[in-house]
C-alpha positions as a printed NumPy array, in Angstrom:
array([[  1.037,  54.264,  -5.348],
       [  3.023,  51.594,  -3.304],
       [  4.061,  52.765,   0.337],
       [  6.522,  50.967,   2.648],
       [  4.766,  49.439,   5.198],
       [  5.771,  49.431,   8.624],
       [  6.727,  45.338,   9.07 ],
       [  8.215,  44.279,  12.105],
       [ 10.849,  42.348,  10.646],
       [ 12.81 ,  42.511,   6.637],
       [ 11.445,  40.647,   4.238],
       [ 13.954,  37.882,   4.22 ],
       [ 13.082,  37.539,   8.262],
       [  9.512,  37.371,   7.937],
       [ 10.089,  34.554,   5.013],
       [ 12.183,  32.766,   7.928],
       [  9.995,  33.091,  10.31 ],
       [  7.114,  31.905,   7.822],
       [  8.579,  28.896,   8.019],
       [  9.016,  28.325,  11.885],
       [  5.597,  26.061,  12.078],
       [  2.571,  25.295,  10.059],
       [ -0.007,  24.501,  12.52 ],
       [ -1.865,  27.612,  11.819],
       [ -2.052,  26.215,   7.851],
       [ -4.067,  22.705,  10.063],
       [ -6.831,  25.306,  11.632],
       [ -7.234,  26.686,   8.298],
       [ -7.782,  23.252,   7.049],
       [-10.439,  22.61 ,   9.   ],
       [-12.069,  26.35 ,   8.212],
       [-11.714,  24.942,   4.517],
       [-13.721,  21.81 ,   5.099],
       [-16.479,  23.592,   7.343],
       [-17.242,  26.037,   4.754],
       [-17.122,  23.366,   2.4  ],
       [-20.113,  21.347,   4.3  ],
       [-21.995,  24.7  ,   5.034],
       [-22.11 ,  25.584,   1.222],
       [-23.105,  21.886,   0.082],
       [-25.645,  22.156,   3.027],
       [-26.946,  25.639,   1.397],
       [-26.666,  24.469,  -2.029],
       [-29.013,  21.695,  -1.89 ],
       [-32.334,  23.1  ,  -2.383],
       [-31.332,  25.24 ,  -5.61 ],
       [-30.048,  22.081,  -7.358],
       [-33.607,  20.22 ,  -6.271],
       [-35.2  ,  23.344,  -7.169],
       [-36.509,  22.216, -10.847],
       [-37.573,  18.984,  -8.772],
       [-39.217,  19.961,  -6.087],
       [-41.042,  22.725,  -8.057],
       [-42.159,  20.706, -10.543],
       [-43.319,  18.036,  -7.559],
       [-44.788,  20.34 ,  -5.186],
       [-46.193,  23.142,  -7.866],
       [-44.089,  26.102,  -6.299],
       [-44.246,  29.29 ,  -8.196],
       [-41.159,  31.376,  -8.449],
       [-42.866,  33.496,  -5.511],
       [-42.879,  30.088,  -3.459],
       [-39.659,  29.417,  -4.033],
       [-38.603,  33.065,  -3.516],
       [-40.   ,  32.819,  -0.151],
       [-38.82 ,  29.899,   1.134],
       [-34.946,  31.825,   0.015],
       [-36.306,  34.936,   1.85 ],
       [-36.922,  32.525,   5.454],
       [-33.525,  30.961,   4.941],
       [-32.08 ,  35.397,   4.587],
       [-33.931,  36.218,   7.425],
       [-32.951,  33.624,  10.038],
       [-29.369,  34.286,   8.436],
       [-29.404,  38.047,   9.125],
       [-31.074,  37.229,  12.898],
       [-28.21 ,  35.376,  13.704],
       [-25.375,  37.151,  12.187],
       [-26.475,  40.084,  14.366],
       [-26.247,  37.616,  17.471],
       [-23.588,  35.036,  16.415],
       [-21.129,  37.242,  16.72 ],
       [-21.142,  38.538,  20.095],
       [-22.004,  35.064,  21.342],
       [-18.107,  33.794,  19.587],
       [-16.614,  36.697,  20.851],
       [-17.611,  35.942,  23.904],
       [-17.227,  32.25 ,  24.153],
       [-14.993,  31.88 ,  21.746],
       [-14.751,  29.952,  18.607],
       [-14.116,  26.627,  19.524],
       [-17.675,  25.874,  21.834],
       [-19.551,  29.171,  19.594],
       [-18.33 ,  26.83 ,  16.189],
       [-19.414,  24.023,  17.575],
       [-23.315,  24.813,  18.612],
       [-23.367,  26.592,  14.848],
       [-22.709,  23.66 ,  13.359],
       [-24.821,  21.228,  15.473],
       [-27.42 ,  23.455,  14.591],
       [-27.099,  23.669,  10.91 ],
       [-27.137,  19.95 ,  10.29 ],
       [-29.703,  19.122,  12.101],
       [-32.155,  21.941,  10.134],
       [-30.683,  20.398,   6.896],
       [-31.287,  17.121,   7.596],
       [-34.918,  17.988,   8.753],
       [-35.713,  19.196,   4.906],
       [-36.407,  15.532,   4.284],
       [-39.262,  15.676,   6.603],
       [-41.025,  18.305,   5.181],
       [-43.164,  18.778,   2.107],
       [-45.212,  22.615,   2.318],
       [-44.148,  25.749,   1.351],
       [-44.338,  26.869,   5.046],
       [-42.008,  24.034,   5.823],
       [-39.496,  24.14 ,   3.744],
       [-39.47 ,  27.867,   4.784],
       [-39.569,  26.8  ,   8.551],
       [-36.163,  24.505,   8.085],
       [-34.758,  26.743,   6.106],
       [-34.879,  29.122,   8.383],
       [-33.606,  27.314,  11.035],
       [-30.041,  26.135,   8.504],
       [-30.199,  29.89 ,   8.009],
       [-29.657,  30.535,  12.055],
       [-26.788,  27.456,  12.518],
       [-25.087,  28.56 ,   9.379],
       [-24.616,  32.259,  10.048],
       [-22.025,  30.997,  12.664],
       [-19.371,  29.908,   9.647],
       [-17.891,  32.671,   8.672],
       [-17.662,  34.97 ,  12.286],
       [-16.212,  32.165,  13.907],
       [-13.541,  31.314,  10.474],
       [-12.749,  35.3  ,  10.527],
       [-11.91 ,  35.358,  14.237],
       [-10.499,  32.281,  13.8  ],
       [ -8.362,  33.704,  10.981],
       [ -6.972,  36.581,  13.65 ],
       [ -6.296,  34.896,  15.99 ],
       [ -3.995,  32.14 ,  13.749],
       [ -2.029,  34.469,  12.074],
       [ -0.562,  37.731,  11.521],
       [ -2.526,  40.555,   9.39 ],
       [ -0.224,  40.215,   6.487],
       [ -0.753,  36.371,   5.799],
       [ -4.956,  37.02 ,   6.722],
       [ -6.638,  37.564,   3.519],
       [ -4.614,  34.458,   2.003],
       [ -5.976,  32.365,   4.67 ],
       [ -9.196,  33.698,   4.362],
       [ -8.887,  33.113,   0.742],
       [ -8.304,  29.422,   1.696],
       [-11.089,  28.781,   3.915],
       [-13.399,  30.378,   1.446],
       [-12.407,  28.386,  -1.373],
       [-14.919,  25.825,   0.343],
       [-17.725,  28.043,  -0.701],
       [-16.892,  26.659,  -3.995],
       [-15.964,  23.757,  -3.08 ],
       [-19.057,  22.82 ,  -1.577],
       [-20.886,  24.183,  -4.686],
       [-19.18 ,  21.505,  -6.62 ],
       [-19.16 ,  18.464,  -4.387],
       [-23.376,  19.158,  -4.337],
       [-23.457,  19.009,  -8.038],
       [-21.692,  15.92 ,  -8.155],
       [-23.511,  14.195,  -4.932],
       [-27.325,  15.698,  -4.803],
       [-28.261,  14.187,  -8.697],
       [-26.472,  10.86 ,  -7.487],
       [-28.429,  10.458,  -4.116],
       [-31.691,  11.466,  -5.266],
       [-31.723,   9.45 ,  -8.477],
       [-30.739,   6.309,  -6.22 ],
       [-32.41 ,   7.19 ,  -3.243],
       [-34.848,   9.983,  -3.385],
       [-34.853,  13.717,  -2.669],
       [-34.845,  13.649,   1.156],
       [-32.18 ,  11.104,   1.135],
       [-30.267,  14.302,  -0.349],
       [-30.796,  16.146,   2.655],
       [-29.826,  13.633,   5.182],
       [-26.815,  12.464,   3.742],
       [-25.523,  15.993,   3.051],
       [-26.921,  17.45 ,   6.49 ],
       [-24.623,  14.323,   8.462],
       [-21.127,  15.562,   7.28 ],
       [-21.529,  18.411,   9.863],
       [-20.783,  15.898,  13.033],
       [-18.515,  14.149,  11.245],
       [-16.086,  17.439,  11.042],
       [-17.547,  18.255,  14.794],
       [-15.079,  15.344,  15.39 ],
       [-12.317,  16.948,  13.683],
       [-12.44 ,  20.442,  14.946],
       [-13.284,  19.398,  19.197],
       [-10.176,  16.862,  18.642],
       [ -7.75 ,  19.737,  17.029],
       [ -9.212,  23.382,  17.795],
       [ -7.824,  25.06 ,  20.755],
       [ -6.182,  28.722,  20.98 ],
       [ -2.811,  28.754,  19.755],
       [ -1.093,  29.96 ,  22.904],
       [ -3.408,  26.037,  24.174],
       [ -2.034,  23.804,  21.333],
       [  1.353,  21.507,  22.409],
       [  1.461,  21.331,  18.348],
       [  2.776,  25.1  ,  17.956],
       [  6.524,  25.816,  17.872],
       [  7.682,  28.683,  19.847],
       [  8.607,  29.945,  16.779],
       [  5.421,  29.639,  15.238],
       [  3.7  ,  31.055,  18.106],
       [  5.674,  34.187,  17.98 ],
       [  5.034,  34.096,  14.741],
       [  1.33 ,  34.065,  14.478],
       [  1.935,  37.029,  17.462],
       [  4.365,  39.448,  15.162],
       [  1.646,  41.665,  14.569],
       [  1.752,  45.136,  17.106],
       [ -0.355,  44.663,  20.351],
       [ -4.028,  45.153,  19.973],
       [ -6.638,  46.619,  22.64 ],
       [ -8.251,  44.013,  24.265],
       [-11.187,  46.961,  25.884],
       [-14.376,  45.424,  25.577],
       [-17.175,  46.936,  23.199],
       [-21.059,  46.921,  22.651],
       [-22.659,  46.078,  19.901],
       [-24.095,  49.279,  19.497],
       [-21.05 ,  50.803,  19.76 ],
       [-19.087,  49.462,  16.979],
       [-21.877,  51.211,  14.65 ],
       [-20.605,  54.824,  15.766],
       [-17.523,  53.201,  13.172],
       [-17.212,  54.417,   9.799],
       [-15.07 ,  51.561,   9.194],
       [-17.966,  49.459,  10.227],
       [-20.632,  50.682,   7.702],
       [-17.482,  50.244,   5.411],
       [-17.572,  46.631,   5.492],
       [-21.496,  46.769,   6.625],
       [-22.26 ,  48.602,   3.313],
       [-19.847,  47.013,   1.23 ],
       [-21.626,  43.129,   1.952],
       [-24.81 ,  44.935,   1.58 ],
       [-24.099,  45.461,  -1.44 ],
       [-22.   ,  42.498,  -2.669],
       [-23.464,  39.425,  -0.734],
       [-26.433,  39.42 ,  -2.474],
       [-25.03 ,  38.838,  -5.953],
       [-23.938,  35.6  ,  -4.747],
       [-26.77 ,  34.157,  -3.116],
       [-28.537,  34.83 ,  -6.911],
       [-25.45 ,  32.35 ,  -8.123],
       [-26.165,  29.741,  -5.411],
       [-29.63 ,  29.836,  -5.477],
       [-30.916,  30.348,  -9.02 ],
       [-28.389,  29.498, -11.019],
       [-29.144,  25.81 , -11.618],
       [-32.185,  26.991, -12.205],
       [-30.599,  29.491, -15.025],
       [-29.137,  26.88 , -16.391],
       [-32.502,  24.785, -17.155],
       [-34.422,  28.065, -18.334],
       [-32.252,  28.84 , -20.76 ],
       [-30.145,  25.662, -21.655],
       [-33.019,  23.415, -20.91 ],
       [-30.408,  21.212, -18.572],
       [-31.847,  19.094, -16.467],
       [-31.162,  17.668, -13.008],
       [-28.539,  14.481, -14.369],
       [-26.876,  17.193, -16.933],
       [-26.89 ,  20.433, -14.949],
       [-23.908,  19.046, -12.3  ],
       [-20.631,  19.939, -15.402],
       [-21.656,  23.469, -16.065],
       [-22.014,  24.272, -12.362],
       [-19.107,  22.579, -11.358],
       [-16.783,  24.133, -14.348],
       [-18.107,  27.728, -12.714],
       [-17.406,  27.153,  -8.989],
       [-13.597,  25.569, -10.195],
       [-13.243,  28.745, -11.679],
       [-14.305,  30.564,  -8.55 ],
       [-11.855,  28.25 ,  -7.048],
       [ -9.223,  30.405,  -8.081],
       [-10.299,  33.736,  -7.474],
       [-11.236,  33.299,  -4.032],
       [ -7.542,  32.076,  -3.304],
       [ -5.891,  34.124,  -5.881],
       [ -7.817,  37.364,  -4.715],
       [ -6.33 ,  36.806,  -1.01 ],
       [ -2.99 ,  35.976,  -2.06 ],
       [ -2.742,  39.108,  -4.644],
       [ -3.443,  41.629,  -2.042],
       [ -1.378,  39.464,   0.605],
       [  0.908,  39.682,  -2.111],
       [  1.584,  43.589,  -2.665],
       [  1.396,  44.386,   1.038],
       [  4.625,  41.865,   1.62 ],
       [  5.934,  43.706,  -1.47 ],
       [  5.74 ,  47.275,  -0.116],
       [  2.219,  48.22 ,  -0.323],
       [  0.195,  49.736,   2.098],
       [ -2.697,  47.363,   3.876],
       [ -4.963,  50.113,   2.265],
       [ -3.767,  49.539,  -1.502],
       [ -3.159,  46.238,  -1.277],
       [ -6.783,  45.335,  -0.113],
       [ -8.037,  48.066,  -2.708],
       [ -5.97 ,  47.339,  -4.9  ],
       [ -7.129,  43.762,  -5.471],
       [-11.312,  44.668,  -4.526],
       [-10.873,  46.865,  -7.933],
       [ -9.566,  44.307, -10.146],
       [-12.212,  41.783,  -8.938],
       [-15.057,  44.316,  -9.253],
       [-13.892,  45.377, -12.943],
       [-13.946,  41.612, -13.844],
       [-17.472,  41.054, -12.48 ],
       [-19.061,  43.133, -15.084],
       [-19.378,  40.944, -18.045],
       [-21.441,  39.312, -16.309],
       [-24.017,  41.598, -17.915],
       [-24.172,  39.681, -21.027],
       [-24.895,  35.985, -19.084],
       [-28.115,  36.394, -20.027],
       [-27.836,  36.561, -23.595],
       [-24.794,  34.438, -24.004],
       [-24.627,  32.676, -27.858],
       [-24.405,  29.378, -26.362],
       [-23.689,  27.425, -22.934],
       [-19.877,  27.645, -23.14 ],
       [-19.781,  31.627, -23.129],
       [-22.77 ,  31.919, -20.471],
       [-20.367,  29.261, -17.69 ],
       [-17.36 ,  31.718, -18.898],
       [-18.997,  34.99 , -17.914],
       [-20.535,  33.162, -14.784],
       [-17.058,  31.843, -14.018],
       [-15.441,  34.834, -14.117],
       [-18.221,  36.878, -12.45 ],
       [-17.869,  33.653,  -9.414],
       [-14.255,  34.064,  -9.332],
       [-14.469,  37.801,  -9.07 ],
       [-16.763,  37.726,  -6.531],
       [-14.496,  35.246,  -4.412],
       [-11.8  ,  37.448,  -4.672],
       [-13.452,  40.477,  -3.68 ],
       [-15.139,  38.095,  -0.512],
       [-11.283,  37.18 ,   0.384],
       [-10.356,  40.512,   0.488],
       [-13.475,  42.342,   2.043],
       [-13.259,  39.906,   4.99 ],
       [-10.085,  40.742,   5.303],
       [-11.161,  44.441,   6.483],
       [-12.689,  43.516,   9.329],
       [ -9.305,  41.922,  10.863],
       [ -7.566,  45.044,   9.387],
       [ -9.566,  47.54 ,  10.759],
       [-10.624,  46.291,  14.037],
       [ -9.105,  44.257,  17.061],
       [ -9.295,  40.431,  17.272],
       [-11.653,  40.774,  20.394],
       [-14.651,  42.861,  17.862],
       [-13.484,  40.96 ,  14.654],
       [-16.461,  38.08 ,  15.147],
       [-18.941,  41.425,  15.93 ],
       [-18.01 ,  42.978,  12.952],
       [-18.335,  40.302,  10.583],
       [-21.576,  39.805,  11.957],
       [-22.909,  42.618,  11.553],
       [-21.176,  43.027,   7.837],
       [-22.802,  39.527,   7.091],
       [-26.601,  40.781,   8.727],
       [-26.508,  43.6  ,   6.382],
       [-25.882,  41.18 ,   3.368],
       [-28.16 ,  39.069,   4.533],
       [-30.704,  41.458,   4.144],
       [-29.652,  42.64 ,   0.688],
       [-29.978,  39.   ,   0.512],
       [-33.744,  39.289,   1.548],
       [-34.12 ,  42.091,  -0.47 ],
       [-32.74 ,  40.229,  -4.041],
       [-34.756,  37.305,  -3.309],
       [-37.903,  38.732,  -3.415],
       [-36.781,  41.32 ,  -5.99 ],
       [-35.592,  38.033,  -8.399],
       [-38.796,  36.377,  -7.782],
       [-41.235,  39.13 ,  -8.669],
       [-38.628,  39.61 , -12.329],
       [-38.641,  35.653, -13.058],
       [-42.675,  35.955, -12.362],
       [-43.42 ,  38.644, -14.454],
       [-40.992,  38.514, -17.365],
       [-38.864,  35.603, -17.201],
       [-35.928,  37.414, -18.052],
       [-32.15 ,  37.4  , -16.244],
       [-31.142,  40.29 , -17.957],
       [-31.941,  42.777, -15.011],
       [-30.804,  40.389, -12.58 ],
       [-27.617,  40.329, -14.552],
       [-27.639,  44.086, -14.887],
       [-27.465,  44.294, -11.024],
       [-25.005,  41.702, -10.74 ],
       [-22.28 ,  43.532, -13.057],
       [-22.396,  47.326, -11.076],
       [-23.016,  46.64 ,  -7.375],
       [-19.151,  45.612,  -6.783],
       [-17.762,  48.908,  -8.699],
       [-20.327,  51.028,  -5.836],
       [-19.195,  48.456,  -3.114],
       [-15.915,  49.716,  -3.732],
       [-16.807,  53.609,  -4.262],
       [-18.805,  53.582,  -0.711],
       [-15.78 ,  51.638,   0.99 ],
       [-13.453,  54.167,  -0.054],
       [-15.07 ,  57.071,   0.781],
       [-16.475,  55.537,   4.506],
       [-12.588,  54.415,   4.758],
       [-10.098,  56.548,   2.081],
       [ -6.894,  55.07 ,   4.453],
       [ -8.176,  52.147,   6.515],
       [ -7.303,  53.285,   9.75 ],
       [ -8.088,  51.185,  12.487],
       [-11.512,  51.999,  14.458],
       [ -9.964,  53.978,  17.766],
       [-12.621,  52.022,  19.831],
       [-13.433,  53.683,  23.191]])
């Protein structure tokens, strides 16, 4: 049911004042390009996986494990990133996540047990749970709510991005060079965008590049409370364990994309390392466009009339009804329908992670945004943890993705159940 929302300005004045600046569309550039880096960073060790385990003799539980130290380092410091940005803010908070990260990546090259792998992957685990609390609070504090979950949309994209530059790169370098070459050169793009972001980043109220116009803008939105919370506070929310529940839930489904489908892909199709790179890439294209069409739908029906609460809905319930074909991956007729269902199931899942961001920034004030996401992105780091092990122990003892699959198609469709009834109208939190 569409409800008028309660915009400052018409529609015709909000297009106008759209158009006063675009610096905010520069800091979203630059969230783009980091998420990019922190996914090709992540996405290294599944597209090695077939190499390394034939090299090193993992079994699936090895390689399970070494996921499960990389999920547990994440959840540690998604429960601690957050307050650290909120209270720093994102410009020096972004910074030390990303010195962090490339450094552990870059340190896979000098390892060759299961315990260190597990060690430096738990160490990119802690510097890349920064990315995404510092690109939501980022997000709120560049623009207004209606224009957020495009934006996040954008900066997203990367995700996918970054899961088809590593495709394209990773075979390259280690065919040329060797498998810790991989790492290195990968793991060094992190201080080269370090440049970028100390050299453009400040607040926007900071930056000579803003317009007036712009600026008042990106500050349309009513004034928020600025009262300092606890961490411990925010989970007396129900619109926290909203989002907390509804990453619990989702977040894992991805990580199974990112970390064993290459491996998927050589089970079933028997591709190797030089011919698994066009599948993967075709999939995280098509992901491409849900993660920015999924933020500009919703983005979409709220400037049309909708409330923030249907729009976001709204959009979550088209994504999680397109995820579920994903059930037959598994036992797809040939490689062309399995990338199709993945693609879809990718893009889906993008478009849902747009628009579940998105909550956070609705439902909470800029100054608990980076808390909230942080604790939302703890909780699906340990569903994370949880799926790891869980898809280790099936791939060990039956070598089938069919369950796997089976869990991938229904956990959106509950996501979406538990949001709604832990948050039927999306208030915001009344924080004390």
């Amino acid at each position: 049911m569409k409800v008028v929302a309660s915009a400052p300005a018409t529609v015709s004045a909000v297009a106008a004042d759209e158009r006063a600046g675009h610096y905010r569309w520069v800091i979203c550039g630059l969230l783009f390009f980091a998420t990019t880096i922190n996914y090709i960073d992540r996405q290294v060790i599944g597209i090695l996986k077939p190499t390394l385990q034939d090299q090193f003799h993992w079994s699936e539980i090895d390689y399970s494990n070494i996921v499960f130290g990389f999920q547990v380092a994440y959840a540690i410091g998604l429960l601690m990133v957050g307050r650290v940005i909120d209270r720093f803010g994102v410009r020096k908070g972004f910074s030390l996540a990303v010195v962090v990260w490339s450094l552990a990546a870059m340190a896979h090259a000098l390892v060759s047990s299961v315990f260190g792998f597990g060690a430096v992957r738990f160490a990119l685990g802690l510097g890349e749970s920064g990315n995404f609390p510092a690109a939501i609070k980022t997000v709120a504090e560049w623009h207004p709510r209606r224009e957020r979950a495009f934006a996040a949309g954008i900066f997203n994209a990367g995700s996918n991005v970054g899961a088809v530059v590593a495709p394209l790169v990773v075979p390259w370098i280690t065919y040329s060079f060797g498998w810790r070459w991989a790492f290195i050169a990968t793991g060094a793009l992190g201080f080269i965008w370090l440049v970028a972001w100390m050299i453009m980043y400040s607040t926007p109220e900071a930056q000579p590049r803003v317009s007036a116009a712009e600026l008042a803008y990106i500050r349309s939105d009513p004034k928020e409370s600025d009262k300092r919370v606890s961490l411990a506070s925010l989970l007396r929310y129900r619109q926290t364990w909203a989002f907390a529940l509804g990453k619990f839930l989702t977040d894992p489904i991805w990580w199974v994309y990112l970390f064993w489908m290459p491996d998927f892909l050589n089970r079933t199709y028997g591709l190797s390392l030089s011919k698994v790179g066009p599948p993967l890439i075709a999939i995280y294209l098509i992901a491409d466009l849900g993660s920015i069409g999924g933020g500009w739908f919703s983005s979409s029906l709220i400037r049309r009339g909708w409330s923030v609460n249907g729009g976001r809905k709204g959009a979550m319930l088209l994504c999680a009804v397109a995820v579920v074909p994903v059930v037959f991956a598994a036992r797809a007729a040939n490689l062309v329908t399995a990338v199709a269902l993945l693609g879809l199931a990718a893009a889906a899942h993008q478009g849902w992670s747009a628009n579940i961001f998105t909550l956070a920034s609705d439902m909470f004030p800029k100054h608990a945004v980076a808390s909230v996401v942080g604790i939302g992105g703890m909780a699906g780091a340990v569903g994370g943890m949880l799926i790891s092990k869980m898809v280790g122990y099936i791939l060990e003892w039956t070598g089938s993705y069919v369950p796997i699959f089976v869990m991938a198609g229904s956990a959106y469709l509950i996501a979406l159940l538990v949001i709604h009834l832990l948050a039927p109208r999306m208030e915001p939190a009344a924080l004390e």
